Amino acid sequence: MAWNKYYVFVKGAGVKDVEALLMQDLAPEKVVSLFDTNKPQTLFAGEYNGCLILVEKDLPFEFLGAGLAAKARALVALFPEAEIGALLQNASVGQYGYTVIKEGKRIRTKHGSEEEVFFEFGTPLEEEQECPDEPLFEEEELEEMREDGLSEKEIREIIRFEREFRVPGKLVKRYLGVVFNELDPATVKLMQYRRVEEL
């Protein structure tokens, strides 16, 4: 199963701080683990490691364009001193994105897919650097690509995408204390919200 991430983190904030902004038409339904947010159809919110976690399919996209969209601007205005991270990783369609905002200023955004980079702003983050202890591909894998007829340019594009696609998982450490692959999603509890039925 492909794991998809649609996360917004706010360091030092809590769920009550965003109720008026994000939850006017929503009611709490049940507590679930991060596992249950893989393909979100609604909003999930909770706190972990002193950090507000919001999971909602459209929310990260508010942070990934040239200009911040309305909800993103409102979150930044609500937490002008905080660090906010928006992370997108959809393994089903090969799309990724990440934004880091510190004290109201965007320091980095990158949004792309296997085919292209849609938008990029700012200086690369430490998390974007490849760790020498964890190469993206072993030499044998690269050789297999060549044997399969891929050109060096095509291989470079595969490497570029793989490096960028892994960044959202690495950025989770900034907010939850460990990279996503080392996190036990069962330990992260979030409230699942549902839309209030109109009477």
PDB file of C-alpha atoms in Angstrom:
ATOM      1  CA  MET A   1       0.000   0.000   0.000  1.00  0.00           C
ATOM      2  CA  ALA A   2       1.322   3.442  -0.913  1.00  0.00           C
ATOM      3  CA  TRP A   3       1.680   5.763   2.082  1.00  0.00           C
ATOM      4  CA  ASN A   4       0.462   9.294   1.416  1.00  0.00           C
ATOM      5  CA  LYS A   5       1.266  12.278   3.608  1.00  0.00           C
ATOM      6  CA  TYR A   6      -0.796  15.469   3.731  1.00  0.00           C
ATOM      7  CA  TYR A   7       0.584  17.107   6.880  1.00  0.00           C
ATOM      8  CA  VAL A   8       0.820  20.601   8.299  1.00  0.00           C
ATOM      9  CA  PHE A   9       2.806  21.006  11.528  1.00  0.00           C
ATOM     10  CA  VAL A  10       2.930  24.024  13.840  1.00  0.00           C
ATOM     11  CA  LYS A  11       5.604  23.905  16.550  1.00  0.00           C
ATOM     12  CA  GLY A  12       4.359  24.911  19.968  1.00  0.00           C
ATOM     13  CA  ALA A  13       0.659  25.126  19.018  1.00  0.00           C
ATOM     14  CA  GLY A  14      -2.344  23.056  20.021  1.00  0.00           C
ATOM     15  CA  VAL A  15      -5.658  21.996  18.539  1.00  0.00           C
ATOM     16  CA  LYS A  16      -7.638  24.610  20.479  1.00  0.00           C
ATOM     17  CA  ASP A  17      -5.572  27.326  18.821  1.00  0.00           C
ATOM     18  CA  VAL A  18      -6.969  26.462  15.359  1.00  0.00           C
ATOM     19  CA  GLU A  19     -10.569  25.539  16.178  1.00  0.00           C
ATOM     20  CA  ALA A  20     -11.997  28.893  15.072  1.00  0.00           C
ATOM     21  CA  LEU A  21     -10.002  28.880  11.846  1.00  0.00           C
ATOM     22  CA  LEU A  22     -10.386  25.294  10.614  1.00  0.00           C
ATOM     23  CA  MET A  23     -13.205  23.603  12.494  1.00  0.00           C
ATOM     24  CA  GLN A  24     -16.285  25.854  12.305  1.00  0.00           C
ATOM     25  CA  ASP A  25     -18.357  23.289  10.337  1.00  0.00           C
ATOM     26  CA  LEU A  26     -16.739  20.201  11.844  1.00  0.00           C
ATOM     27  CA  ALA A  27     -17.461  18.051  14.885  1.00  0.00           C
ATOM     28  CA  PRO A  28     -15.092  15.617  16.602  1.00  0.00           C
ATOM     29  CA  GLU A  29     -15.908  12.028  15.656  1.00  0.00           C
ATOM     30  CA  LYS A  30     -13.292   9.620  17.061  1.00  0.00           C
ATOM     31  CA  VAL A  31      -9.640   9.319  18.042  1.00  0.00           C
ATOM     32  CA  VAL A  32      -7.503   7.477  15.489  1.00  0.00           C
ATOM     33  CA  SER A  33      -3.807   6.847  14.896  1.00  0.00           C
ATOM     34  CA  LEU A  34      -1.689   8.392  12.178  1.00  0.00           C
ATOM     35  CA  PHE A  35      -2.173   5.085  10.272  1.00  0.00           C
ATOM     36  CA  ASP A  36      -5.802   6.052   9.683  1.00  0.00           C
ATOM     37  CA  THR A  37      -4.902   9.289   7.910  1.00  0.00           C
ATOM     38  CA  ASN A  38      -3.205   7.644   4.917  1.00  0.00           C
ATOM     39  CA  LYS A  39      -5.883   8.708   2.416  1.00  0.00           C
ATOM     40  CA  PRO A  40      -7.681  11.467   4.312  1.00  0.00           C
ATOM     41  CA  GLN A  41     -11.244  12.329   3.346  1.00  0.00           C
ATOM     42  CA  THR A  42     -11.698  14.746   6.254  1.00  0.00           C
ATOM     43  CA  LEU A  43      -9.637  16.749   8.769  1.00  0.00           C
ATOM     44  CA  PHE A  44      -7.556  15.106  11.492  1.00  0.00           C
ATOM     45  CA  ALA A  45      -5.912  17.159  14.241  1.00  0.00           C
ATOM     46  CA  GLY A  46      -3.823  16.407  17.287  1.00  0.00           C
ATOM     47  CA  GLU A  47      -0.656  17.119  19.207  1.00  0.00           C
ATOM     48  CA  TYR A  48       2.580  15.166  19.443  1.00  0.00           C
ATOM     49  CA  ASN A  49       6.041  16.139  20.648  1.00  0.00           C
ATOM     50  CA  GLY A  50       4.801  19.659  21.489  1.00  0.00           C
ATOM     51  CA  CYS A  51       3.583  20.168  17.952  1.00  0.00           C
ATOM     52  CA  LEU A  52       0.171  20.645  16.357  1.00  0.00           C
ATOM     53  CA  ILE A  53      -0.480  18.135  13.562  1.00  0.00           C
ATOM     54  CA  LEU A  54      -3.124  18.802  10.926  1.00  0.00           C
ATOM     55  CA  VAL A  55      -3.872  16.180   8.286  1.00  0.00           C
ATOM     56  CA  GLU A  56      -6.168  17.141   5.441  1.00  0.00           C
ATOM     57  CA  LYS A  57      -5.870  16.380   1.728  1.00  0.00           C
ATOM     58  CA  ASP A  58      -6.018  19.974   0.448  1.00  0.00           C
ATOM     59  CA  LEU A  59      -4.317  21.895   3.266  1.00  0.00           C
ATOM     60  CA  PRO A  60      -0.639  21.357   2.266  1.00  0.00           C
ATOM     61  CA  PHE A  61      -1.375  22.628  -1.252  1.00  0.00           C
ATOM     62  CA  GLU A  62      -2.249  26.007   0.307  1.00  0.00           C
ATOM     63  CA  PHE A  63       1.483  26.382   1.087  1.00  0.00           C
ATOM     64  CA  LEU A  64       3.070  25.111  -2.146  1.00  0.00           C
ATOM     65  CA  GLY A  65       2.436  27.828  -4.733  1.00  0.00           C
ATOM     66  CA  ALA A  66       4.153  31.115  -5.501  1.00  0.00           C
ATOM     67  CA  GLY A  67       1.744  32.809  -3.121  1.00  0.00           C
ATOM     68  CA  LEU A  68       0.241  31.334   0.014  1.00  0.00           C
ATOM     69  CA  ALA A  69      -3.489  30.582  -0.268  1.00  0.00           C
ATOM     70  CA  ALA A  70      -6.074  31.883   2.217  1.00  0.00           C
ATOM     71  CA  LYS A  71      -5.897  29.174   4.916  1.00  0.00           C
ATOM     72  CA  ALA A  72      -2.095  29.141   4.775  1.00  0.00           C
ATOM     73  CA  ARG A  73      -1.961  32.922   5.222  1.00  0.00           C
ATOM     74  CA  ALA A  74      -4.425  32.666   8.110  1.00  0.00           C
ATOM     75  CA  LEU A  75      -2.308  29.993   9.856  1.00  0.00           C
ATOM     76  CA  VAL A  76       0.833  32.098   9.455  1.00  0.00           C
ATOM     77  CA  ALA A  77      -1.011  35.150  10.844  1.00  0.00           C
ATOM     78  CA  LEU A  78      -2.300  33.061  13.767  1.00  0.00           C
ATOM     79  CA  PHE A  79       1.204  31.825  14.648  1.00  0.00           C
ATOM     80  CA  PRO A  80       3.588  34.635  13.619  1.00  0.00           C
ATOM     81  CA  GLU A  81       6.426  33.401  15.861  1.00  0.00           C
ATOM     82  CA  ALA A  82       6.115  29.679  15.096  1.00  0.00           C
ATOM     83  CA  GLU A  83       7.772  27.335  12.659  1.00  0.00           C
ATOM     84  CA  ILE A  84       5.211  25.868  10.289  1.00  0.00           C
ATOM     85  CA  GLY A  85       5.899  22.929   8.013  1.00  0.00           C
ATOM     86  CA  ALA A  86       3.609  21.728   5.209  1.00  0.00           C
ATOM     87  CA  LEU A  87       4.454  18.328   3.740  1.00  0.00           C
ATOM     88  CA  LEU A  88       2.975  16.442   0.816  1.00  0.00           C
ATOM     89  CA  GLN A  89       4.020  13.016  -0.394  1.00  0.00           C
ATOM     90  CA  ASN A  90       1.711  10.970  -2.613  1.00  0.00           C
ATOM     91  CA  ALA A  91       3.328   7.702  -3.645  1.00  0.00           C
ATOM     92  CA  SER A  92       0.314   6.751  -5.779  1.00  0.00           C
ATOM     93  CA  VAL A  93       0.913   9.567  -8.275  1.00  0.00           C
ATOM     94  CA  GLY A  94       4.594  10.350  -7.582  1.00  0.00           C
ATOM     95  CA  GLN A  95       4.024  13.878  -6.233  1.00  0.00           C
ATOM     96  CA  TYR A  96       5.823  15.627  -3.365  1.00  0.00           C
ATOM     97  CA  GLY A  97       5.979  19.070  -1.798  1.00  0.00           C
ATOM     98  CA  TYR A  98       7.281  20.858   1.262  1.00  0.00           C
ATOM     99  CA  THR A  99       7.276  24.338   2.732  1.00  0.00           C
ATOM    100  CA  VAL A 100       9.008  25.602   5.873  1.00  0.00           C
ATOM    101  CA  ILE A 101       7.963  28.948   7.352  1.00  0.00           C
ATOM    102  CA  LYS A 102       9.815  30.496  10.296  1.00  0.00           C
ATOM    103  CA  GLU A 103       8.522  33.521  12.194  1.00  0.00           C
ATOM    104  CA  GLY A 104       6.118  34.404   9.405  1.00  0.00           C
ATOM    105  CA  LYS A 105       8.660  34.139   6.571  1.00  0.00           C
ATOM    106  CA  ARG A 106       8.789  31.350   4.046  1.00  0.00           C
ATOM    107  CA  ILE A 107      12.336  30.009   3.878  1.00  0.00           C
ATOM    108  CA  ARG A 108      11.852  27.087   1.519  1.00  0.00           C
ATOM    109  CA  THR A 109       9.252  25.575  -0.799  1.00  0.00           C
ATOM    110  CA  LYS A 110       9.576  22.854  -3.396  1.00  0.00           C
ATOM    111  CA  HIS A 111       6.719  21.105  -5.179  1.00  0.00           C
ATOM    112  CA  GLY A 112       7.074  18.606  -7.980  1.00  0.00           C
ATOM    113  CA  SER A 113       6.520  15.177  -9.451  1.00  0.00           C
ATOM    114  CA  GLU A 114       8.399  12.508 -11.342  1.00  0.00           C
ATOM    115  CA  GLU A 115       8.170  14.625 -14.482  1.00  0.00           C
ATOM    116  CA  GLU A 116       8.927  18.145 -13.277  1.00  0.00           C
ATOM    117  CA  VAL A 117       9.395  20.688 -10.518  1.00  0.00           C
ATOM    118  CA  PHE A 118       6.260  22.849 -10.392  1.00  0.00           C
ATOM    119  CA  PHE A 119       7.549  25.534  -8.019  1.00  0.00           C
ATOM    120  CA  GLU A 120      10.713  26.171  -6.034  1.00  0.00           C
ATOM    121  CA  PHE A 121      11.650  28.954  -3.634  1.00  0.00           C
ATOM    122  CA  GLY A 122      14.513  29.514  -1.212  1.00  0.00           C
ATOM    123  CA  THR A 123      17.766  27.817  -0.315  1.00  0.00           C
ATOM    124  CA  PRO A 124      17.823  23.996  -0.005  1.00  0.00           C
ATOM    125  CA  LEU A 125      17.354  22.674   3.511  1.00  0.00           C
ATOM    126  CA  GLU A 126      19.730  20.348   5.318  1.00  0.00           C
ATOM    127  CA  GLU A 127      17.141  17.581   4.900  1.00  0.00           C
ATOM    128  CA  GLU A 128      17.475  17.863   1.128  1.00  0.00           C
ATOM    129  CA  GLN A 129      21.081  16.705   1.173  1.00  0.00           C
ATOM    130  CA  GLU A 130      21.715  13.060   0.400  1.00  0.00           C
ATOM    131  CA  CYS A 131      23.129  11.153   3.346  1.00  0.00           C
ATOM    132  CA  PRO A 132      26.295   9.300   2.262  1.00  0.00           C
ATOM    133  CA  ASP A 133      25.389   6.412   4.582  1.00  0.00           C
ATOM    134  CA  GLU A 134      22.086   5.945   2.772  1.00  0.00           C
ATOM    135  CA  PRO A 135      22.644   6.129  -0.993  1.00  0.00           C
ATOM    136  CA  LEU A 136      19.493   6.468  -3.059  1.00  0.00           C
ATOM    137  CA  PHE A 137      20.511   3.606  -5.340  1.00  0.00           C
ATOM    138  CA  GLU A 138      23.186   0.946  -5.103  1.00  0.00           C
ATOM    139  CA  GLU A 139      25.631   0.704  -8.002  1.00  0.00           C
ATOM    140  CA  GLU A 140      23.976  -2.564  -9.095  1.00  0.00           C
ATOM    141  CA  GLU A 141      20.615  -0.788  -9.370  1.00  0.00           C
ATOM    142  CA  LEU A 142      22.142   1.964 -11.497  1.00  0.00           C
ATOM    143  CA  GLU A 143      23.744  -0.660 -13.721  1.00  0.00           C
ATOM    144  CA  GLU A 144      20.383  -2.393 -14.154  1.00  0.00           C
ATOM    145  CA  MET A 145      18.864   0.926 -15.261  1.00  0.00           C
ATOM    146  CA  ARG A 146      21.586   1.274 -17.889  1.00  0.00           C
ATOM    147  CA  GLU A 147      21.048  -2.303 -19.019  1.00  0.00           C
ATOM    148  CA  ASP A 148      17.333  -1.548 -19.344  1.00  0.00           C
ATOM    149  CA  GLY A 149      18.259   1.138 -21.875  1.00  0.00           C
ATOM    150  CA  LEU A 150      17.897   4.271 -19.761  1.00  0.00           C
ATOM    151  CA  SER A 151      20.122   7.163 -20.756  1.00  0.00           C
ATOM    152  CA  GLU A 152      22.344   8.931 -18.211  1.00  0.00           C
ATOM    153  CA  LYS A 153      19.980  11.917 -18.405  1.00  0.00           C
ATOM    154  CA  GLU A 154      16.991   9.694 -17.573  1.00  0.00           C
ATOM    155  CA  ILE A 155      18.906   8.146 -14.676  1.00  0.00           C
ATOM    156  CA  ARG A 156      19.797  11.607 -13.345  1.00  0.00           C
ATOM    157  CA  GLU A 157      16.078  12.517 -13.446  1.00  0.00           C
ATOM    158  CA  ILE A 158      15.166   9.357 -11.521  1.00  0.00           C
ATOM    159  CA  ILE A 159      17.807  10.201  -8.898  1.00  0.00           C
ATOM    160  CA  ARG A 160      16.601  13.820  -8.690  1.00  0.00           C
ATOM    161  CA  PHE A 161      13.020  12.733  -8.152  1.00  0.00           C
ATOM    162  CA  GLU A 162      13.915  10.064  -5.573  1.00  0.00           C
ATOM    163  CA  ARG A 163      16.007  12.561  -3.566  1.00  0.00           C
ATOM    164  CA  GLU A 164      13.252  15.185  -3.588  1.00  0.00           C
ATOM    165  CA  PHE A 165      10.459  12.672  -2.942  1.00  0.00           C
ATOM    166  CA  ARG A 166      12.137  11.535   0.291  1.00  0.00           C
ATOM    167  CA  VAL A 167      12.452  15.049   1.762  1.00  0.00           C
ATOM    168  CA  PRO A 168       8.933  15.251   3.314  1.00  0.00           C
ATOM    169  CA  GLY A 169       9.630  12.045   5.263  1.00  0.00           C
ATOM    170  CA  LYS A 170      12.910  13.498   6.528  1.00  0.00           C
ATOM    171  CA  LEU A 171      11.266  16.801   7.480  1.00  0.00           C
ATOM    172  CA  VAL A 172       8.894  14.983   9.839  1.00  0.00           C
ATOM    173  CA  LYS A 173      11.854  14.843  12.268  1.00  0.00           C
ATOM    174  CA  ARG A 174      11.770  18.641  12.676  1.00  0.00           C
ATOM    175  CA  TYR A 175       8.312  18.358  14.159  1.00  0.00           C
ATOM    176  CA  LEU A 176       7.831  14.867  15.609  1.00  0.00           C
ATOM    177  CA  GLY A 177      11.407  14.132  16.700  1.00  0.00           C
ATOM    178  CA  VAL A 178      12.105  11.241  14.294  1.00  0.00           C
ATOM    179  CA  VAL A 179      12.069  10.756  10.525  1.00  0.00           C
ATOM    180  CA  PHE A 180       8.858   9.244   9.239  1.00  0.00           C
ATOM    181  CA  ASN A 181      10.345   5.796   8.583  1.00  0.00           C
ATOM    182  CA  GLU A 182      11.362   5.541  12.270  1.00  0.00           C
ATOM    183  CA  LEU A 183       8.045   6.800  13.618  1.00  0.00           C
ATOM    184  CA  ASP A 184       5.479   4.368  14.994  1.00  0.00           C
ATOM    185  CA  PRO A 185       2.271   5.868  13.554  1.00  0.00           C
ATOM    186  CA  ALA A 186       0.219   3.973  16.152  1.00  0.00           C
ATOM    187  CA  THR A 187       1.673   6.220  18.886  1.00  0.00           C
ATOM    188  CA  VAL A 188       0.459   9.430  17.208  1.00  0.00           C
ATOM    189  CA  LYS A 189      -3.199   9.959  18.130  1.00  0.00           C
ATOM    190  CA  LEU A 190      -5.383  12.435  16.245  1.00  0.00           C
ATOM    191  CA  MET A 191      -9.027  13.438  16.421  1.00  0.00           C
ATOM    192  CA  GLN A 192     -10.950  12.652  13.262  1.00  0.00           C
ATOM    193  CA  TYR A 193     -13.531  15.326  12.458  1.00  0.00           C
ATOM    194  CA  ARG A 194     -16.682  15.078  10.404  1.00  0.00           C
ATOM    195  CA  ARG A 195     -18.722  17.743   8.683  1.00  0.00           C
ATOM    196  CA  VAL A 196     -21.710  18.861  10.725  1.00  0.00           C
ATOM    197  CA  GLU A 197     -24.858  17.789   8.873  1.00  0.00           C
ATOM    198  CA  GLU A 198     -27.036  20.667   7.823  1.00  0.00           C
ATOM    199  CA  LEU A 199     -30.456  20.607   9.491  1.00  0.00           C
TER     200      LEU A 199
END
